[in-house]
Tab-separated table of C-alpha atoms in Angstrom:
chain	number	residue	atom	x	y	z
A	302	MET	CA	0.000	0.000	0.000
A	303	LEU	CA	2.783	2.399	0.899
A	304	ALA	CA	4.664	1.620	-2.312
A	305	TYR	CA	1.456	2.124	-4.277
A	306	ASN	CA	0.954	5.537	-2.662
A	307	ARG	CA	4.528	6.559	-3.438
A	308	ARG	CA	4.177	5.563	-7.085
A	309	ARG	CA	1.023	7.626	-7.405
A	310	GLY	CA	2.599	10.577	-5.644
A	311	CYS	CA	0.113	10.574	-2.779
A	312	ASN	CA	2.703	10.873	-0.021
A	313	ASP	CA	4.078	14.324	-0.952
A	314	GLY	CA	7.348	13.411	0.800
A	315	ASN	CA	5.662	12.626	4.135
A	316	GLU	CA	6.054	9.108	5.428
A	317	ALA	CA	2.815	7.342	6.267
A	318	LYS	CA	2.409	6.394	9.895
A	319	ARG	CA	1.915	2.788	10.874
A	320	SER	CA	-0.874	2.131	13.338
A	321	LYS	CA	0.110	1.436	16.926
A	322	SER	CA	-1.560	-1.957	16.815
A	323	GLY	CA	1.256	-3.131	14.566
A	324	SER	CA	-1.199	-4.449	11.996
A	325	GLY	CA	0.800	-2.854	9.215
A	326	ARG	CA	-2.133	-0.730	8.033
A	327	VAL	CA	-1.127	2.615	6.651
A	328	GLU	CA	-2.819	5.650	8.133
A	329	LYS	CA	-2.703	9.048	6.486
A	330	ASP	CA	-2.528	12.168	8.560
A	331	ALA	CA	-5.435	14.635	8.341
A	332	GLY	CA	-3.448	17.147	6.287
A	333	GLU	CA	-2.665	14.596	3.628
A	334	VAL	CA	-6.311	13.512	3.362
A	335	GLY	CA	-7.413	17.141	3.075
A	336	ARG	CA	-4.928	17.759	0.259
A	337	ALA	CA	-6.111	14.657	-1.592
A	338	GLU	CA	-9.753	15.752	-1.353
A	339	ALA	CA	-8.962	19.309	-2.425
A	340	ALA	CA	-6.863	18.265	-5.428
A	341	PRO	CA	-9.737	17.728	-7.941
A	342	ALA	CA	-11.345	21.059	-7.034
A	343	GLN	CA	-7.996	22.827	-7.358
A	344	ARG	CA	-7.387	21.213	-10.763
A	345	ARG	CA	-10.791	22.472	-11.972
A	346	ARG	CA	-9.997	26.005	-10.743
A	347	ASN	CA	-6.571	25.893	-12.411
A	348	ALA	CA	-8.082	24.677	-15.705
A	349	ALA	CA	-10.681	27.461	-15.614
A	350	ALA	CA	-7.967	30.038	-14.944
A	351	ARG	CA	-5.891	28.711	-17.867
A	352	ARG	CA	-8.901	28.966	-20.198
A	353	GLU	CA	-9.572	32.547	-19.100
A	354	THR	CA	-5.970	33.655	-19.572
A	355	ALA	CA	-5.148	31.581	-22.655
A	356	VAL	CA	-3.580	33.449	-25.538
A	357	PRO	CA	-5.826	33.227	-28.602
A	358	SER	CA	-4.407	31.698	-31.768
A	359	ARG	CA	-4.137	33.874	-34.836
A	360	ASN	CA	-7.285	32.196	-36.226
A	361	THR	CA	-9.339	33.057	-33.157
A	362	PRO	CA	-11.152	36.393	-33.149
A	363	ARG	CA	-9.912	38.611	-30.326
A	364	THR	CA	-13.185	39.090	-28.526
A	365	GLY	CA	-14.176	38.489	-24.929
A	366	ALA	CA	-15.877	35.220	-25.922
A	367	ARG	CA	-14.634	31.764	-25.036
A	368	LEU	CA	-11.824	30.518	-27.223
A	369	SER	CA	-13.656	27.385	-28.338
A	370	ARG	CA	-16.698	25.298	-27.667
A	371	LEU	CA	-16.739	21.530	-27.404
A	372	VAL	CA	-19.481	19.910	-29.480
A	373	TYR	CA	-20.504	16.253	-29.193
A	374	LEU	CA	-21.928	14.944	-32.463
A	375	ASP	CA	-24.848	12.546	-32.268
A	376	SER	CA	-24.574	9.597	-34.632
A	377	SER	CA	-27.518	10.951	-36.670
A	378	VAL	CA	-25.374	13.912	-37.755
A	379	ILE	CA	-22.494	11.666	-38.819
A	380	ILE	CA	-24.801	9.264	-40.684
A	381	GLU	CA	-26.391	12.121	-42.633
A	382	ALA	CA	-22.991	13.597	-43.467
A	383	ALA	CA	-21.679	10.197	-44.568
A	384	ARG	CA	-24.688	9.688	-46.827
A	385	GLY	CA	-23.940	12.776	-48.861
A	386	ARG	CA	-25.130	15.731	-46.795
A	387	SER	CA	-21.592	16.867	-45.989
A	388	ALA	CA	-22.739	20.500	-46.083
A	389	LEU	CA	-24.440	19.696	-42.783
A	390	ILE	CA	-21.166	19.186	-40.944
A	391	ARG	CA	-18.661	21.159	-43.033
A	392	PRO	CA	-19.144	24.433	-41.078
A	393	LEU	CA	-18.325	22.587	-37.846
A	394	LEU	CA	-15.190	21.032	-39.319
A	395	GLU	CA	-13.989	24.386	-40.660
A	396	ASP	CA	-14.839	26.538	-37.628
A	397	PRO	CA	-11.666	27.184	-35.570
A	398	GLU	CA	-13.793	27.869	-32.484
A	399	VAL	CA	-15.408	24.416	-32.535
A	400	ARG	CA	-13.760	21.308	-31.109
A	401	LEU	CA	-15.444	17.975	-31.749
A	402	ALA	CA	-16.117	15.251	-29.198
A	403	SER	CA	-17.295	11.695	-29.674
A	404	SER	CA	-17.346	8.217	-28.171
A	405	VAL	CA	-17.110	4.574	-29.083
A	406	PHE	CA	-20.933	4.515	-28.945
A	407	VAL	CA	-21.118	6.847	-31.960
A	408	GLN	CA	-18.615	4.653	-33.784
A	409	LEU	CA	-20.717	1.571	-33.002
A	410	GLU	CA	-23.792	3.234	-34.483
A	411	THR	CA	-22.116	4.520	-37.629
A	412	LEU	CA	-19.192	2.387	-38.808
A	413	PRO	CA	-20.062	-1.338	-38.594
A	414	LYS	CA	-22.880	-1.408	-41.149
A	415	CYS	CA	-20.945	0.770	-43.616
A	416	VAL	CA	-17.929	-1.513	-43.355
A	417	TYR	CA	-19.978	-4.725	-43.526
A	418	THR	CA	-21.897	-3.609	-46.635
A	419	ASN	CA	-18.691	-2.256	-48.224
A	420	ARG	CA	-19.941	1.338	-48.640
A	421	ARG	CA	-16.494	2.856	-48.968
A	422	GLN	CA	-17.563	6.476	-49.406
A	423	GLU	CA	-19.531	6.347	-46.158
A	424	VAL	CA	-16.627	4.666	-44.355
A	425	GLU	CA	-14.240	7.371	-45.618
A	426	ALA	CA	-16.654	10.145	-44.614
A	427	CYS	CA	-16.968	8.678	-41.108
A	428	ALA	CA	-13.185	8.297	-40.875
A	429	THR	CA	-12.725	11.954	-41.863
A	430	ILE	CA	-15.145	13.103	-39.188
A	431	PHE	CA	-13.658	10.850	-36.497
A	432	SER	CA	-10.150	12.047	-37.344
A	433	ALA	CA	-11.296	15.598	-36.502
A	434	VAL	CA	-12.477	14.550	-33.019
A	435	GLU	CA	-10.312	16.038	-30.261
A	436	GLU	CA	-12.053	14.654	-27.156
A	437	TRP	CA	-13.050	11.004	-26.763
A	438	SER	CA	-15.170	9.764	-23.886
A	439	ALA	CA	-13.092	7.098	-22.164
A	440	ASN	CA	-14.689	6.638	-18.746
A	441	LEU	CA	-17.059	3.859	-19.804
A	442	GLY	CA	-18.034	2.764	-16.289
A	443	ALA	CA	-19.177	6.228	-15.238
A	444	VAL	CA	-20.802	6.837	-18.624
A	445	THR	CA	-22.914	3.673	-18.482
A	446	LYS	CA	-23.965	4.415	-14.893
A	447	ALA	CA	-25.022	7.975	-15.822
A	448	ALA	CA	-26.747	6.673	-18.972
A	449	LEU	CA	-28.845	4.222	-16.972
A	450	SER	CA	-29.900	7.008	-14.623
A	451	GLN	CA	-30.794	9.352	-17.506
A	452	ALA	CA	-32.729	6.628	-19.329
A	453	GLN	CA	-34.797	5.947	-16.214
A	454	HIS	CA	-35.460	9.599	-15.334
A	455	SER	CA	-35.886	11.114	-18.805
A	456	GLY	CA	-37.295	8.213	-20.813
A	457	LEU	CA	-34.331	8.062	-23.186
A	458	SER	CA	-33.516	5.052	-25.331
A	459	GLY	CA	-30.396	3.199	-24.252
A	460	MET	CA	-28.185	4.537	-27.047
A	461	ASP	CA	-29.404	8.128	-26.671
A	462	ALA	CA	-28.729	7.901	-22.932
A	463	LEU	CA	-25.182	6.683	-23.665
A	464	HIS	CA	-24.610	9.640	-26.015
A	465	VAL	CA	-25.889	12.121	-23.423
A	466	ALA	CA	-23.706	10.622	-20.689
A	467	ALA	CA	-20.636	10.484	-22.959
A	468	ALA	CA	-21.139	14.126	-23.969
A	469	PHE	CA	-21.351	15.063	-20.299
A	470	ASP	CA	-18.262	12.945	-19.546
A	471	VAL	CA	-16.061	14.896	-21.980
A	472	GLY	CA	-17.438	18.233	-20.784
A	473	ALA	CA	-19.143	19.087	-24.068
A	474	ASP	CA	-20.964	22.398	-24.281
A	475	GLU	CA	-23.732	20.853	-26.363
A	476	LEU	CA	-24.856	17.715	-28.140
A	477	LEU	CA	-25.787	18.249	-31.784
A	478	THR	CA	-28.390	16.042	-33.455
A	479	ILE	CA	-30.717	16.149	-36.431
A	480	GLU	CA	-33.535	14.558	-34.439
A	481	GLY	CA	-36.621	16.681	-33.863
A	482	THR	CA	-37.251	18.555	-30.638
A	483	GLU	CA	-40.146	16.249	-29.731
A	484	LYS	CA	-37.699	13.398	-29.028
A	485	ALA	CA	-36.845	12.265	-25.496
A	486	LEU	CA	-33.211	13.263	-26.095
A	487	TYR	CA	-34.177	16.877	-25.351
A	488	ARG	CA	-35.547	15.931	-21.911
A	489	ASN	CA	-32.168	14.908	-20.494
A	490	THR	CA	-30.838	16.787	-17.486
A	491	LEU	CA	-27.093	16.535	-18.176
A	492	ILE	CA	-26.368	18.483	-21.345
A	493	LYS	CA	-27.875	21.007	-23.742
A	494	VAL	CA	-29.157	19.390	-26.961
A	495	ARG	CA	-29.412	21.415	-30.160
A	496	GLN	CA	-30.940	20.432	-33.482
A	497	LEU	CA	-28.648	20.867	-36.459
A	498	ILE	CA	-30.738	21.689	-39.506
């Protein structure tokens, strides 16, 4: 346990104290526990400060607005773009203020059938879109847990709930879809959903 803590950097140079019972259990002092609990909050504050003070690139307009927004693409958008409506997604791919996010769930909904039926143009279109993705949802355990909760509370289908939870996981500003506003997807409580027309 002590070696594990040292590898992860949890000790901060302080030696852990063995319990007086001699059981070999490692006890952390109160200061160390407090630092460990405060670390995630401090990282969030530091990240926010970096975003606020970041130097804009030469392609970014020098306004007081955020430097970029993170957009999670629903599989419906990628399917439409792959089937020939590339004008639907081109503005997003060309906008320097937009960063794309996705997940393995979107890939599962879009790629397998195109590959299986040998529709090469659709496979290439999907590959182009996925190559532009900057943020991938990787915390599958937390995503599936949040998806189950959203499906139960908002009436979402399983796959829509996974997309909502994955978008939330990567910190997306919005989830873009071509589905109509009457769909259950818009009832979720985790992330803003916007229809891309």
